[in-house]
Amino acid sequence: MTETVPPGLRRARRVATLLDDAVTIPVVNVKVGLDSLIGLLPLSGDLAAGLLSLYIVFEAARSGVPRPVLARMLFNVAVDTVVGSVPVVGDLFDVVWKANRRNVTLFERVVDADG
């Protein structure tokens, strides 16, 4: 039996992969994405990554995810953006926090609960 995935969730998954897990760093076997890479640019990179992360929240909202879950998703993006803007420590935090992956998981839980 195949699972029917809403188009918004499918798009959110692709964006999360691009932003959080697109490339595996050899030797240490850690996945990073555009969020971590553009976050290396002081302040503007983290703001740009934060704006890209909002796309997942937008897809969730369009799909009818409840407001408390959307609030949690916005919190995840805010933490990622604010802490990620701290030089060096923020860049390491971006690699570990993976706000986009967290937000897709929240989105999936709502879809699973409804389906």
N, CA and C atoms as an extended XYZ file, in Angstrom:
345
Properties=species:S:1:pos:R:3:atomname:S:1:resname:S:1:resid:I:1 pbc="F F F"
N         0.836       -1.171        0.000 N   MET     1
C         0.000        0.000        0.000 CA  MET     1
C         0.889        1.244        0.000 C   MET     1
N         0.643        2.162       -0.897 N   THR     2
C         1.475        3.357       -0.983 CA  THR     2
C         0.852        4.498       -0.187 C   THR     2
N         1.732        5.246        0.400 N   GLU     3
C         1.316        6.390        1.216 CA  GLU     3
C         1.070        7.592        0.299 C   GLU     3
N        -0.057        8.251        0.498 N   THR     4
C        -0.347        9.461       -0.263 CA  THR     4
C         0.191       10.650        0.519 C   THR     4
N         1.170       11.304       -0.062 N   VAL     5
C         1.805       12.451        0.590 CA  VAL     5
C         1.259       13.728       -0.035 C   VAL     5
N         0.744       14.631        0.791 N   PRO     6
C         0.266       15.904        0.241 CA  PRO     6
C         1.397       16.631       -0.489 C   PRO     6
N         1.067       17.294       -1.606 N   PRO     7
C         2.097       17.993       -2.379 CA  PRO     7
C         2.901       18.993       -1.544 C   PRO     7
N         2.241       19.699       -0.617 N   GLY     8
C         2.952       20.674        0.219 CA  GLY     8
C         4.007       20.017        1.085 C   GLY     8
N         3.703       18.849        1.614 N   LEU     9
C         4.672       18.112        2.436 CA  LEU     9
C         5.822       17.613        1.568 C   LEU     9
N         5.503       17.153        0.376 N   ARG    10
C         6.554       16.683       -0.531 CA  ARG    10
C         7.528       17.820       -0.854 C   ARG    10
N         6.967       19.011       -1.147 N   ARG    11
C         7.827       20.173       -1.435 CA  ARG    11
C         8.634       20.562       -0.204 C   ARG    11
N         8.008       20.535        0.966 N   ALA    12
C         8.700       20.888        2.209 CA  ALA    12
C         9.864       19.934        2.469 C   ALA    12
N         9.657       18.655        2.200 N   ARG    13
C        10.738       17.671        2.381 CA  ARG    13
C        11.924       17.971        1.474 C   ARG    13
N        11.625       18.329        0.216 N   ARG    14
C        12.710       18.651       -0.725 CA  ARG    14
C        13.488       19.880       -0.277 C   ARG    14
N        12.773       20.901        0.183 N   VAL    15
C        13.436       22.127        0.649 CA  VAL    15
C        14.273       21.827        1.897 C   VAL    15
N        13.736       21.036        2.822 N   ALA    16
C        14.487       20.683        4.037 CA  ALA    16
C        15.761       19.930        3.691 C   ALA    16
N        15.678       19.026        2.732 N   THR    17
C        16.880       18.295        2.310 CA  THR    17
C        17.904       19.256        1.728 C   THR    17
N        17.457       20.156        0.872 N   LEU    18
C        18.368       21.136        0.271 CA  LEU    18
C        19.001       22.029        1.340 C   LEU    18
N        18.209       22.475        2.307 N   LEU    19
C        18.715       23.408        3.313 CA  LEU    19
C        19.516       22.741        4.431 C   LEU    19
N        19.197       21.484        4.759 N   ASP    20
C        19.841       20.856        5.923 CA  ASP    20
C        20.744       19.664        5.617 C   ASP    20
N        20.487       18.932        4.543 N   ASP    21
C        21.165       17.643        4.347 CA  ASP    21
C        21.699       17.405        2.944 C   ASP    21
N        21.904       18.421        2.147 N   ALA    22
C        22.229       18.241        0.731 CA  ALA    22
C        23.563       17.552        0.477 C   ALA    22
N        24.553       17.797        1.322 N   VAL    23
C        25.907       17.298        1.078 CA  VAL    23
C        26.426       16.603        2.338 C   VAL    23
N        27.072       15.463        2.149 N   THR    24
C        27.715       14.780        3.268 CA  THR    24
C        29.192       15.135        3.273 C   THR    24
N        29.673       15.605        4.419 N   ILE    25
C        31.094       15.922        4.561 CA  ILE    25
C        31.835       14.609        4.790 C   ILE    25
N        32.763       14.272        3.887 N   PRO    26
C        33.489       13.013        4.039 CA  PRO    26
C        34.302       12.973        5.334 C   PRO    26
N        34.696       11.826        5.724 N   VAL    27
C        35.491       11.542        6.915 CA  VAL    27
C        34.636       11.645        8.187 C   VAL    27
N        33.992       12.790        8.429 N   VAL    28
C        33.168       12.946        9.635 CA  VAL    28
C        31.736       12.481        9.404 C   VAL    28
N        31.366       12.262        8.128 N   ASN    29
C        30.045       11.754        7.762 CA  ASN    29
C        28.905       12.594        8.336 C   ASN    29
N        29.032       13.917        8.204 N   VAL    30
C        28.005       14.853        8.679 CA  VAL    30
C        27.342       15.483        7.461 C   VAL    30
N        26.021       15.544        7.492 N   LYS    31
C        25.283       16.159        6.390 CA  LYS    31
C        25.059       17.637        6.669 C   LYS    31
N        25.292       18.456        5.650 N   VAL    32
C        25.033       19.892        5.734 CA  VAL    32
C        24.290       20.314        4.478 C   VAL    32
N        23.677       21.481        4.548 N   GLY    33
C        22.958       21.989        3.397 CA  GLY    33
C        23.224       23.468        3.198 C   GLY    33
N        22.401       24.066        2.374 N   LEU    34
C        22.569       25.489        2.077 CA  LEU    34
C        22.461       26.366        3.319 C   LEU    34
N        21.616       25.972        4.268 N   ASP    35
C        21.469       26.753        5.499 CA  ASP    35
C        22.827       26.948        6.161 C   ASP    35
N        23.576       25.875        6.314 N   SER    36
C        24.891       25.968        6.954 CA  SER    36
C        25.895       26.725        6.082 C   SER    36
N        25.812       26.502        4.785 N   LEU    37
C        26.792       27.127        3.897 CA  LEU    37
C        26.567       28.626        3.737 C   LEU    37
N        25.330       29.048        3.466 N   ILE    38
C        25.106       30.489        3.318 CA  ILE    38
C        25.131       31.190        4.677 C   ILE    38
N        24.946       30.400        5.740 N   GLY    39
C        25.058       30.951        7.086 CA  GLY    39
C        26.469       31.387        7.428 C   GLY    39
N        27.438       30.964        6.631 N   LEU    40
C        28.817       31.396        6.854 CA  LEU    40
C        28.998       32.882        6.553 C   LEU    40
N        28.117       33.438        5.723 N   LEU    41
C        28.155       34.884        5.461 CA  LEU    41
C        27.605       35.600        6.697 C   LEU    41
N        28.363       36.501        7.270 N   PRO    42
C        27.912       37.165        8.494 CA  PRO    42
C        26.550       37.851        8.327 C   PRO    42
N        25.666       37.599        9.233 N   LEU    43
C        24.325       38.155        9.351 CA  LEU    43
C        23.441       37.981        8.121 C   LEU    43
N        23.865       38.500        6.976 N   SER    44
C        23.010       38.418        5.785 CA  SER    44
C        22.764       36.973        5.361 C   SER    44
N        23.746       36.114        5.526 N   GLY    45
C        23.581       34.705        5.182 CA  GLY    45
C        22.551       34.032        6.073 C   GLY    45
N        22.605       34.350        7.369 N   ASP    46
C        21.641       33.758        8.307 CA  ASP    46
C        20.232       34.289        8.070 C   ASP    46
N        20.124       35.561        7.730 N   LEU    47
C        18.802       36.122        7.422 CA  LEU    47
C        18.236       35.491        6.151 C   LEU    47
N        19.078       35.305        5.137 N   ALA    48
C        18.633       34.673        3.892 CA  ALA    48
C        18.203       33.231        4.156 C   ALA    48
N        18.977       32.505        4.953 N   ALA    49
C        18.631       31.122        5.282 CA  ALA    49
C        17.313       31.079        6.064 C   ALA    49
N        17.122       32.039        6.960 N   GLY    50
C        15.877       32.111        7.723 CA  GLY    50
C        14.680       32.343        6.820 C   GLY    50
N        14.839       33.203        5.833 N   LEU    51
C        13.753       33.457        4.879 CA  LEU    51
C        13.436       32.206        4.065 C   LEU    51
N        14.475       31.492        3.646 N   LEU    52
C        14.251       30.242        2.905 CA  LEU    52
C        13.538       29.212        3.794 C   LEU    52
N        13.881       29.176        5.062 N   SER    53
C        13.263       28.238        5.994 CA  SER    53
C        11.776       28.514        6.178 C   SER    53
N        11.391       29.764        6.016 N   LEU    54
C         9.973       30.111        6.163 CA  LEU    54
C         9.098       29.469        5.085 C   LEU    54
N         9.708       29.037        3.985 N   TYR    55
C         8.930       28.378        2.935 CA  TYR    55
C         8.254       27.110        3.475 C   TYR    55
N         8.941       26.369        4.313 N   ILE    56
C         8.376       25.146        4.890 CA  ILE    56
C         7.184       25.495        5.774 C   ILE    56
N         7.309       26.557        6.546 N   VAL    57
C         6.199       27.008        7.395 CA  VAL    57
C         5.031       27.433        6.510 C   VAL    57
N         5.324       28.121        5.418 N   PHE    58
C         4.290       28.538        4.476 CA  PHE    58
C         3.540       27.333        3.913 C   PHE    58
N         4.268       26.306        3.498 N   GLU    59
C         3.632       25.094        2.957 CA  GLU    59
C         2.769       24.421        4.021 C   GLU    59
N         3.264       24.398        5.248 N   ALA    60
C         2.493       23.796        6.342 CA  ALA    60
C         1.203       24.576        6.580 C   ALA    60
N         1.295       25.887        6.569 N   ALA    61
C         0.112       26.727        6.775 CA  ALA    61
C        -0.900       26.513        5.651 C   ALA    61
N        -0.414       26.447        4.426 N   ARG    62
C        -1.296       26.194        3.277 CA  ARG    62
C        -1.974       24.844        3.357 C   ARG    62
N        -1.333       23.904        4.023 N   SER    63
C        -1.869       22.549        4.142 CA  SER    63
C        -2.789       22.390        5.349 C   SER    63
N        -2.968       23.470        6.110 N   GLY    64
C        -3.900       23.415        7.233 CA  GLY    64
C        -3.313       22.975        8.555 C   GLY    64
N        -2.000       23.058        8.708 N   VAL    65
C        -1.370       22.709        9.989 CA  VAL    65
C        -1.879       23.686       11.052 C   VAL    65
N        -2.250       23.174       12.233 N   PRO    66
C        -2.796       24.042       13.290 CA  PRO    66
C        -1.808       25.135       13.738 C   PRO    66
N        -2.367       26.243       14.192 N   ARG    67
C        -1.546       27.391       14.603 CA  ARG    67
C        -0.504       27.074       15.678 C   ARG    67
N        -0.821       26.271       16.699 N   PRO    68
C         0.221       25.970       17.692 CA  PRO    68
C         1.441       25.268       17.075 C   PRO    68
N         1.206       24.410       16.083 N   VAL    69
C         2.319       23.736       15.409 CA  VAL    69
C         3.083       24.742       14.552 C   VAL    69
N         2.364       25.619       13.875 N   LEU    70
C         3.029       26.667       13.086 CA  LEU    70
C         3.869       27.573       13.987 C   LEU    70
N         3.357       27.861       15.176 N   ALA    71
C         4.119       28.685       16.131 CA  ALA    71
C         5.414       27.984       16.521 C   ALA    71
N         5.349       26.684       16.745 N   ARG    72
C         6.558       25.915       17.083 CA  ARG    72
C         7.547       25.945       15.915 C   ARG    72
N         7.022       25.835       14.708 N   MET    73
C         7.871       25.878       13.521 CA  MET    73
C         8.555       27.240       13.394 C   MET    73
N         7.803       28.306       13.642 N   LEU    74
C         8.388       29.647       13.602 CA  LEU    74
C         9.453       29.809       14.680 C   LEU    74
N         9.204       29.225       15.856 N   PHE    75
C        10.197       29.247       16.930 CA  PHE    75
C        11.486       28.566       16.468 C   PHE    75
N        11.362       27.411       15.818 N   ASN    76
C        12.546       26.695       15.325 CA  ASN    76
C        13.341       27.544       14.338 C   ASN    76
N        12.638       28.223       13.442 N   VAL    77
C        13.311       29.087       12.462 CA  VAL    77
C        13.984       30.267       13.175 C   VAL    77
N        13.289       30.847       14.152 N   ALA    78
C        13.854       31.987       14.887 CA  ALA    78
C        15.125       31.586       15.639 C   ALA    78
N        15.084       30.450       16.312 N   VAL    79
C        16.271       29.970       17.043 CA  VAL    79
C        17.418       29.753       16.058 C   VAL    79
N        17.131       29.111       14.943 N   ASP    80
C        18.151       28.846       13.937 CA  ASP    80
C        18.753       30.146       13.409 C   ASP    80
N        17.914       31.128       13.170 N   THR    81
C        18.383       32.404       12.618 CA  THR    81
C        19.180       33.209       13.639 C   THR    81
N        18.667       33.302       14.850 N   VAL    82
C        19.332       34.115       15.880 CA  VAL    82
C        20.638       33.472       16.343 C   VAL    82
N        20.574       32.220       16.734 N   VAL    83
C        21.803       31.556       17.220 CA  VAL    83
C        22.776       31.365       16.070 C   VAL    83
N        22.252       31.077       14.884 N   GLY    84
C        23.115       30.904       13.722 CA  GLY    84
C        23.889       32.152       13.345 C   GLY    84
N        23.424       33.309       13.768 N   SER    85
C        24.108       34.559       13.419 CA  SER    85
C        25.328       34.837       14.302 C   SER    85
N        25.516       34.061       15.363 N   VAL    86
C        26.699       34.215       16.222 CA  VAL    86
C        27.896       33.616       15.478 C   VAL    86
N        28.951       34.394       15.272 N   PRO    87
C        30.103       33.882       14.521 CA  PRO    87
C        30.657       32.580       15.113 C   PRO    87
N        31.052       31.682       14.275 N   VAL    88
C        31.664       30.378       14.546 CA  VAL    88
C        30.710       29.442       15.311 C   VAL    88
N        30.319       29.809       16.516 N   VAL    89
C        29.418       28.962       17.309 CA  VAL    89
C        28.102       28.763       16.560 C   VAL    89
N        27.600       29.831       15.962 N   GLY    90
C        26.352       29.752       15.208 CA  GLY    90
C        26.465       28.857       13.995 C   GLY    90
N        27.617       28.874       13.356 N   ASP    91
C        27.823       28.010       12.187 CA  ASP    91
C        27.816       26.540       12.586 C   ASP    91
N        28.428       26.238       13.710 N   LEU    92
C        28.401       24.859       14.214 CA  LEU    92
C        26.992       24.472       14.649 C   LEU    92
N        26.286       25.411       15.266 N   PHE    93
C        24.916       25.179       15.695 CA  PHE    93
C        24.020       24.847       14.497 C   PHE    93
N        24.199       25.555       13.389 N   ASP    94
C        23.411       25.306       12.170 CA  ASP    94
C        23.539       23.864       11.698 C   ASP    94
N        24.731       23.309       11.823 N   VAL    95
C        24.966       21.936       11.375 CA  VAL    95
C        24.190       20.942       12.243 C   VAL    95
N        24.019       21.261       13.523 N   VAL    96
C        23.378       20.339       14.461 CA  VAL    96
C        21.880       20.572       14.594 C   VAL    96
N        21.431       21.806       14.655 N   TRP    97
C        20.029       22.135       14.966 CA  TRP    97
C        19.063       21.641       13.894 C   TRP    97
N        19.352       21.896       12.628 N   LYS    98
C        18.525       21.454       11.501 CA  LYS    98
C        17.049       21.797       11.684 C   LYS    98
N        16.769       23.075       11.780 N   ALA    99
C        15.405       23.570       11.986 CA  ALA    99
C        14.456       23.086       10.898 C   ALA    99
N        14.927       22.989        9.689 N   ASN   100
C        14.059       22.588        8.583 CA  ASN   100
C        13.634       21.129        8.705 C   ASN   100
N        14.545       20.276        9.100 N   ARG   101
C        14.227       18.868        9.351 CA  ARG   101
C        13.211       18.773       10.489 C   ARG   101
N        13.441       19.542       11.546 N   ARG   102
C        12.513       19.546       12.688 CA  ARG   102
C        11.114       19.971       12.237 C   ARG   102
N        11.063       20.999       11.398 N   ASN   103
C         9.773       21.510       10.944 CA  ASN   103
C         9.048       20.524       10.031 C   ASN   103
N         9.785       19.830        9.197 N   VAL   104
C         9.153       18.806        8.358 CA  VAL   104
C         8.612       17.675        9.237 C   VAL   104
N         9.332       17.324       10.280 N   THR   105
C         8.848       16.289       11.202 CA  THR   105
C         7.541       16.729       11.858 C   THR   105
N         7.461       17.980       12.283 N   LEU   106
C         6.212       18.500       12.856 CA  LEU   106
C         5.081       18.439       11.827 C   LEU   106
N         5.370       18.830       10.608 N   PHE   107
C         4.409       18.801        9.507 CA  PHE   107
C         3.937       17.354        9.283 C   PHE   107
N         4.877       16.418        9.245 N   GLU   108
C         4.535       15.009        9.028 CA  GLU   108
C         3.639       14.462       10.140 C   GLU   108
N         3.910       14.841       11.355 N   ARG   109
C         3.079       14.364       12.478 CA  ARG   109
C         1.625       14.786       12.312 C   ARG   109
N         1.403       16.011       11.849 N   VAL   110
C         0.043       16.495       11.634 CA  VAL   110
C        -0.611       15.700       10.499 C   VAL   110
N         0.134       15.492        9.432 N   VAL   111
C        -0.405       14.737        8.292 CA  VAL   111
C        -0.724       13.308        8.717 C   VAL   111
N         0.173       12.671        9.485 N   ASP   112
C        -0.047       11.306        9.971 CA  ASP   112
C        -1.268       11.227       10.897 C   ASP   112
N        -1.433       12.239       11.742 N   ALA   113
C        -2.562       12.254       12.679 CA  ALA   113
C        -3.875       12.416       11.931 C   ALA   113
N        -3.853       13.154       10.832 N   ASP   114
C        -5.076       13.368       10.042 CA  ASP   114
C        -5.392       12.184        9.136 C   ASP   114
N        -4.329       11.468        8.743 N   GLY   115
C        -4.536       10.395        7.761 CA  GLY   115
C        -4.658        9.103        8.414 C   GLY   115
